[in-house]
Amino acid sequence: MRPPARRPSLLSARRWRSVPEGARLGIDWGKARIGVAACNAGVSFAYPVETVPAGPGEMQRLAAIVAEYEPEVVYVGLPLTLAGERSFAAQFVVEKAAQLARVITATPVRLVDERMSTASASRSLGDAGRRAKQQRRVIDQAAAVEILQRALDAEGRTGHPVGESVELEAE
């Protein structure tokens, strides 16, 4: 005999209503390279997309990736100190995230804690048999996957987009 189907409660229906249902992107912003990860609509599994060289043309390439994937939200990793404070690197990322938000105005950009994401990604790549020298080409993508996966997991737990919204300043 089949157990009766459970109907979602009003509470659980409300909980999930605020989580974006579409694709999402994750970004690990570095001074030399920018790792990009994605997850498809209706899926809570992040995967690597590409590594974008930092510098001239980075915003155009990221805008093209956003146009291709049409995400509901872009999560950018914010490198906080282990004590949870903003460092010089964090200020750099905040400025870059604000620039990106001005370029992709139709897509929300959110800053999420990325502490230990690169270390975790490096450990995962090492466990998969990649030496440090082999990791260099893909570590930024792997860190972006880690950032996005953490955001997706937190969305699933809380029922809301996570992190701090990057607001466009009125000009």
mmCIF file of C-alpha atoms in Angstrom:
data_model
loop_
_atom_site.group_PDB
_atom_site.id
_atom_site.type_symbol
_atom_site.label_atom_id
_atom_site.label_comp_id
_atom_site.label_asym_id
_atom_site.label_seq_id
_atom_site.Cartn_x
_atom_site.Cartn_y
_atom_site.Cartn_z
ATOM 1 C CA MET A 1 0.000 0.000 0.000
ATOM 2 C CA ARG A 2 1.329 3.416 -0.984
ATOM 3 C CA PRO A 3 1.623 6.041 1.778
ATOM 4 C CA PRO A 4 -0.628 9.069 1.323
ATOM 5 C CA ALA A 5 0.896 11.917 -0.650
ATOM 6 C CA ARG A 6 2.140 14.736 1.529
ATOM 7 C CA ARG A 7 0.921 18.169 0.640
ATOM 8 C CA PRO A 8 3.313 21.008 1.288
ATOM 9 C CA SER A 9 2.302 23.169 4.199
ATOM 10 C CA LEU A 10 1.681 26.861 3.705
ATOM 11 C CA LEU A 11 4.908 27.490 5.599
ATOM 12 C CA SER A 12 7.018 25.368 3.251
ATOM 13 C CA ALA A 13 5.292 26.844 0.191
ATOM 14 C CA ARG A 14 6.139 30.345 1.405
ATOM 15 C CA ARG A 15 9.673 29.279 2.229
ATOM 16 C CA TRP A 16 10.492 28.188 -1.287
ATOM 17 C CA ARG A 17 8.704 31.002 -3.057
ATOM 18 C CA SER A 18 11.564 33.445 -2.464
ATOM 19 C CA VAL A 19 14.349 31.191 -3.798
ATOM 20 C CA PRO A 20 15.164 31.817 -7.462
ATOM 21 C CA GLU A 21 14.162 28.876 -9.638
ATOM 22 C CA GLY A 22 16.376 29.712 -12.592
ATOM 23 C CA ALA A 23 20.056 29.239 -13.305
ATOM 24 C CA ARG A 24 22.697 30.823 -11.105
ATOM 25 C CA LEU A 25 26.338 31.760 -11.554
ATOM 26 C CA GLY A 26 29.178 31.784 -9.048
ATOM 27 C CA ILE A 27 32.319 33.878 -9.424
ATOM 28 C CA ASP A 28 35.707 33.611 -7.723
ATOM 29 C CA TRP A 29 37.337 36.978 -8.468
ATOM 30 C CA GLY A 30 41.113 37.097 -8.380
ATOM 31 C CA LYS A 31 43.622 39.697 -9.507
ATOM 32 C CA ALA A 32 44.943 37.418 -12.289
ATOM 33 C CA ARG A 33 42.022 35.088 -13.073
ATOM 34 C CA ILE A 34 38.269 34.921 -12.522
ATOM 35 C CA GLY A 35 36.699 31.520 -12.019
ATOM 36 C CA VAL A 36 33.106 31.048 -13.162
ATOM 37 C CA ALA A 37 30.678 28.272 -12.199
ATOM 38 C CA ALA A 38 27.001 27.694 -12.973
ATOM 39 C CA CYS A 39 23.985 25.639 -12.055
ATOM 40 C CA ASN A 40 21.039 25.064 -14.342
ATOM 41 C CA ALA A 41 17.435 25.976 -13.579
ATOM 42 C CA GLY A 42 15.810 23.616 -11.116
ATOM 43 C CA VAL A 43 19.131 21.993 -10.193
ATOM 44 C CA SER A 44 21.148 22.468 -7.007
ATOM 45 C CA PHE A 45 24.464 21.219 -8.372
ATOM 46 C CA ALA A 46 27.238 23.651 -9.377
ATOM 47 C CA TYR A 47 29.677 22.900 -12.196
ATOM 48 C CA PRO A 48 32.703 24.754 -13.661
ATOM 49 C CA VAL A 49 32.240 27.008 -16.691
ATOM 50 C CA GLU A 50 35.506 28.787 -17.485
ATOM 51 C CA THR A 51 38.399 30.864 -16.236
ATOM 52 C CA VAL A 52 38.326 34.455 -17.475
ATOM 53 C CA PRO A 53 41.640 36.353 -17.546
ATOM 54 C CA ALA A 54 41.429 39.404 -15.270
ATOM 55 C CA GLY A 55 42.064 42.761 -16.890
ATOM 56 C CA PRO A 56 40.845 44.468 -20.044
ATOM 57 C CA GLY A 57 37.841 42.668 -21.456
ATOM 58 C CA GLU A 58 36.887 40.880 -18.227
ATOM 59 C CA MET A 59 33.552 42.701 -17.844
ATOM 60 C CA GLN A 60 32.605 42.086 -21.470
ATOM 61 C CA ARG A 61 33.366 38.361 -21.146
ATOM 62 C CA LEU A 62 31.466 38.059 -17.865
ATOM 63 C CA ALA A 63 28.516 39.938 -19.388
ATOM 64 C CA ALA A 64 28.558 37.480 -22.313
ATOM 65 C CA ILE A 65 28.524 34.527 -19.894
ATOM 66 C CA VAL A 66 25.608 36.095 -18.014
ATOM 67 C CA ALA A 67 23.759 36.603 -21.317
ATOM 68 C CA GLU A 68 24.406 32.970 -22.280
ATOM 69 C CA TYR A 69 23.297 31.396 -18.979
ATOM 70 C CA GLU A 70 20.559 33.933 -18.101
ATOM 71 C CA PRO A 71 20.959 33.431 -14.338
ATOM 72 C CA GLU A 72 18.442 34.585 -11.745
ATOM 73 C CA VAL A 73 21.349 35.735 -9.569
ATOM 74 C CA VAL A 74 25.151 35.965 -9.715
ATOM 75 C CA TYR A 75 26.971 35.062 -6.500
ATOM 76 C CA VAL A 76 30.418 36.645 -6.132
ATOM 77 C CA GLY A 77 32.759 35.253 -3.476
ATOM 78 C CA LEU A 78 33.759 37.810 -0.841
ATOM 79 C CA PRO A 79 37.196 37.022 0.649
ATOM 80 C CA LEU A 80 36.726 37.766 4.341
ATOM 81 C CA THR A 81 39.461 37.189 6.896
ATOM 82 C CA LEU A 82 39.176 34.117 9.113
ATOM 83 C CA ALA A 83 37.796 36.497 11.768
ATOM 84 C CA GLY A 84 35.005 37.463 9.348
ATOM 85 C CA GLU A 85 36.289 40.966 8.607
ATOM 86 C CA ARG A 86 36.779 42.637 5.237
ATOM 87 C CA SER A 87 40.347 42.833 3.992
ATOM 88 C CA PHE A 88 41.944 44.794 1.146
ATOM 89 C CA ALA A 89 41.165 41.845 -1.126
ATOM 90 C CA ALA A 90 37.511 42.049 -0.072
ATOM 91 C CA GLN A 91 37.362 45.745 -0.990
ATOM 92 C CA PHE A 92 38.780 44.909 -4.435
ATOM 93 C CA VAL A 93 36.056 42.272 -4.938
ATOM 94 C CA VAL A 94 33.311 44.643 -3.718
ATOM 95 C CA GLU A 95 34.425 47.215 -6.307
ATOM 96 C CA LYS A 96 34.555 44.596 -9.093
ATOM 97 C CA ALA A 97 31.128 43.215 -8.104
ATOM 98 C CA ALA A 98 29.699 46.752 -8.249
ATOM 99 C CA GLN A 99 31.192 47.214 -11.735
ATOM 100 C CA LEU A 100 29.649 43.923 -12.826
ATOM 101 C CA ALA A 101 26.273 44.925 -11.372
ATOM 102 C CA ARG A 102 26.379 48.131 -13.448
ATOM 103 C CA VAL A 103 27.086 46.083 -16.595
ATOM 104 C CA ILE A 104 24.419 43.396 -16.015
ATOM 105 C CA THR A 105 21.716 45.622 -14.533
ATOM 106 C CA ALA A 106 18.889 43.107 -15.069
ATOM 107 C CA THR A 107 20.573 40.392 -12.971
ATOM 108 C CA PRO A 108 21.065 40.716 -9.202
ATOM 109 C CA VAL A 109 24.622 40.369 -7.921
ATOM 110 C CA ARG A 110 25.158 39.120 -4.365
ATOM 111 C CA LEU A 111 28.334 38.872 -2.283
ATOM 112 C CA VAL A 112 28.787 35.627 -0.344
ATOM 113 C CA ASP A 113 31.417 34.554 2.168
ATOM 114 C CA GLU A 114 34.111 32.615 0.340
ATOM 115 C CA ARG A 115 36.421 31.855 3.250
ATOM 116 C CA MET A 116 38.492 28.735 2.583
ATOM 117 C CA SER A 117 36.879 28.114 -0.835
ATOM 118 C CA THR A 118 40.196 27.995 -2.701
ATOM 119 C CA ALA A 119 41.747 25.772 -0.027
ATOM 120 C CA SER A 120 38.746 23.447 -0.180
ATOM 121 C CA ALA A 121 38.852 23.404 -3.990
ATOM 122 C CA SER A 122 42.588 22.664 -3.948
ATOM 123 C CA ARG A 123 42.052 19.802 -1.508
ATOM 124 C CA SER A 124 39.295 18.358 -3.725
ATOM 125 C CA LEU A 125 41.494 18.606 -6.815
ATOM 126 C CA GLY A 126 44.371 16.998 -4.907
ATOM 127 C CA ASP A 127 42.075 14.180 -3.800
ATOM 128 C CA ALA A 128 41.167 13.710 -7.467
ATOM 129 C CA GLY A 129 44.854 13.218 -8.294
ATOM 130 C CA ARG A 130 45.779 16.679 -9.605
ATOM 131 C CA ARG A 131 49.138 18.037 -8.494
ATOM 132 C CA ALA A 132 49.536 21.705 -7.581
ATOM 133 C CA LYS A 133 51.018 22.528 -11.001
ATOM 134 C CA GLN A 134 48.063 20.846 -12.750
ATOM 135 C CA GLN A 135 45.585 22.692 -10.536
ATOM 136 C CA ARG A 136 46.687 26.150 -11.637
ATOM 137 C CA ARG A 137 44.521 26.147 -14.796
ATOM 138 C CA VAL A 138 41.333 25.033 -13.056
ATOM 139 C CA ILE A 139 41.620 26.113 -9.406
ATOM 140 C CA ASP A 140 39.669 29.337 -9.993
ATOM 141 C CA GLN A 141 36.795 27.428 -11.593
ATOM 142 C CA ALA A 142 36.868 24.897 -8.761
ATOM 143 C CA ALA A 143 36.752 27.721 -6.193
ATOM 144 C CA ALA A 144 33.797 29.262 -8.075
ATOM 145 C CA VAL A 145 32.044 25.876 -7.914
ATOM 146 C CA GLU A 146 32.681 25.789 -4.152
ATOM 147 C CA ILE A 147 31.306 29.338 -3.732
ATOM 148 C CA LEU A 148 28.193 28.620 -5.784
ATOM 149 C CA GLN A 149 27.558 25.235 -4.163
ATOM 150 C CA ARG A 150 27.718 26.797 -0.698
ATOM 151 C CA ALA A 151 25.221 29.462 -1.810
ATOM 152 C CA LEU A 152 22.896 26.823 -3.284
ATOM 153 C CA ASP A 153 23.080 24.750 -0.103
ATOM 154 C CA ALA A 154 22.310 27.821 2.018
ATOM 155 C CA GLU A 155 19.376 28.707 -0.264
ATOM 156 C CA GLY A 156 18.037 25.211 0.279
ATOM 157 C CA ARG A 157 18.323 25.549 4.061
ATOM 158 C CA THR A 158 16.929 29.070 4.400
ATOM 159 C CA GLY A 159 14.568 29.333 1.453
ATOM 160 C CA HIS A 160 16.063 32.699 0.485
ATOM 161 C CA PRO A 161 18.872 34.004 -1.703
ATOM 162 C CA VAL A 162 21.940 34.380 0.502
ATOM 163 C CA GLY A 163 24.626 36.975 0.935
ATOM 164 C CA GLU A 164 24.692 40.715 0.621
ATOM 165 C CA SER A 165 23.018 42.398 -2.335
ATOM 166 C CA VAL A 166 25.209 44.656 -4.463
ATOM 167 C CA GLU A 167 23.107 47.776 -4.880
ATOM 168 C CA LEU A 168 23.547 50.128 -7.812
ATOM 169 C CA GLU A 169 24.289 53.659 -6.709
ATOM 170 C CA ALA A 170 22.042 56.410 -8.054
ATOM 171 C CA GLU A 171 23.920 58.632 -10.452
#
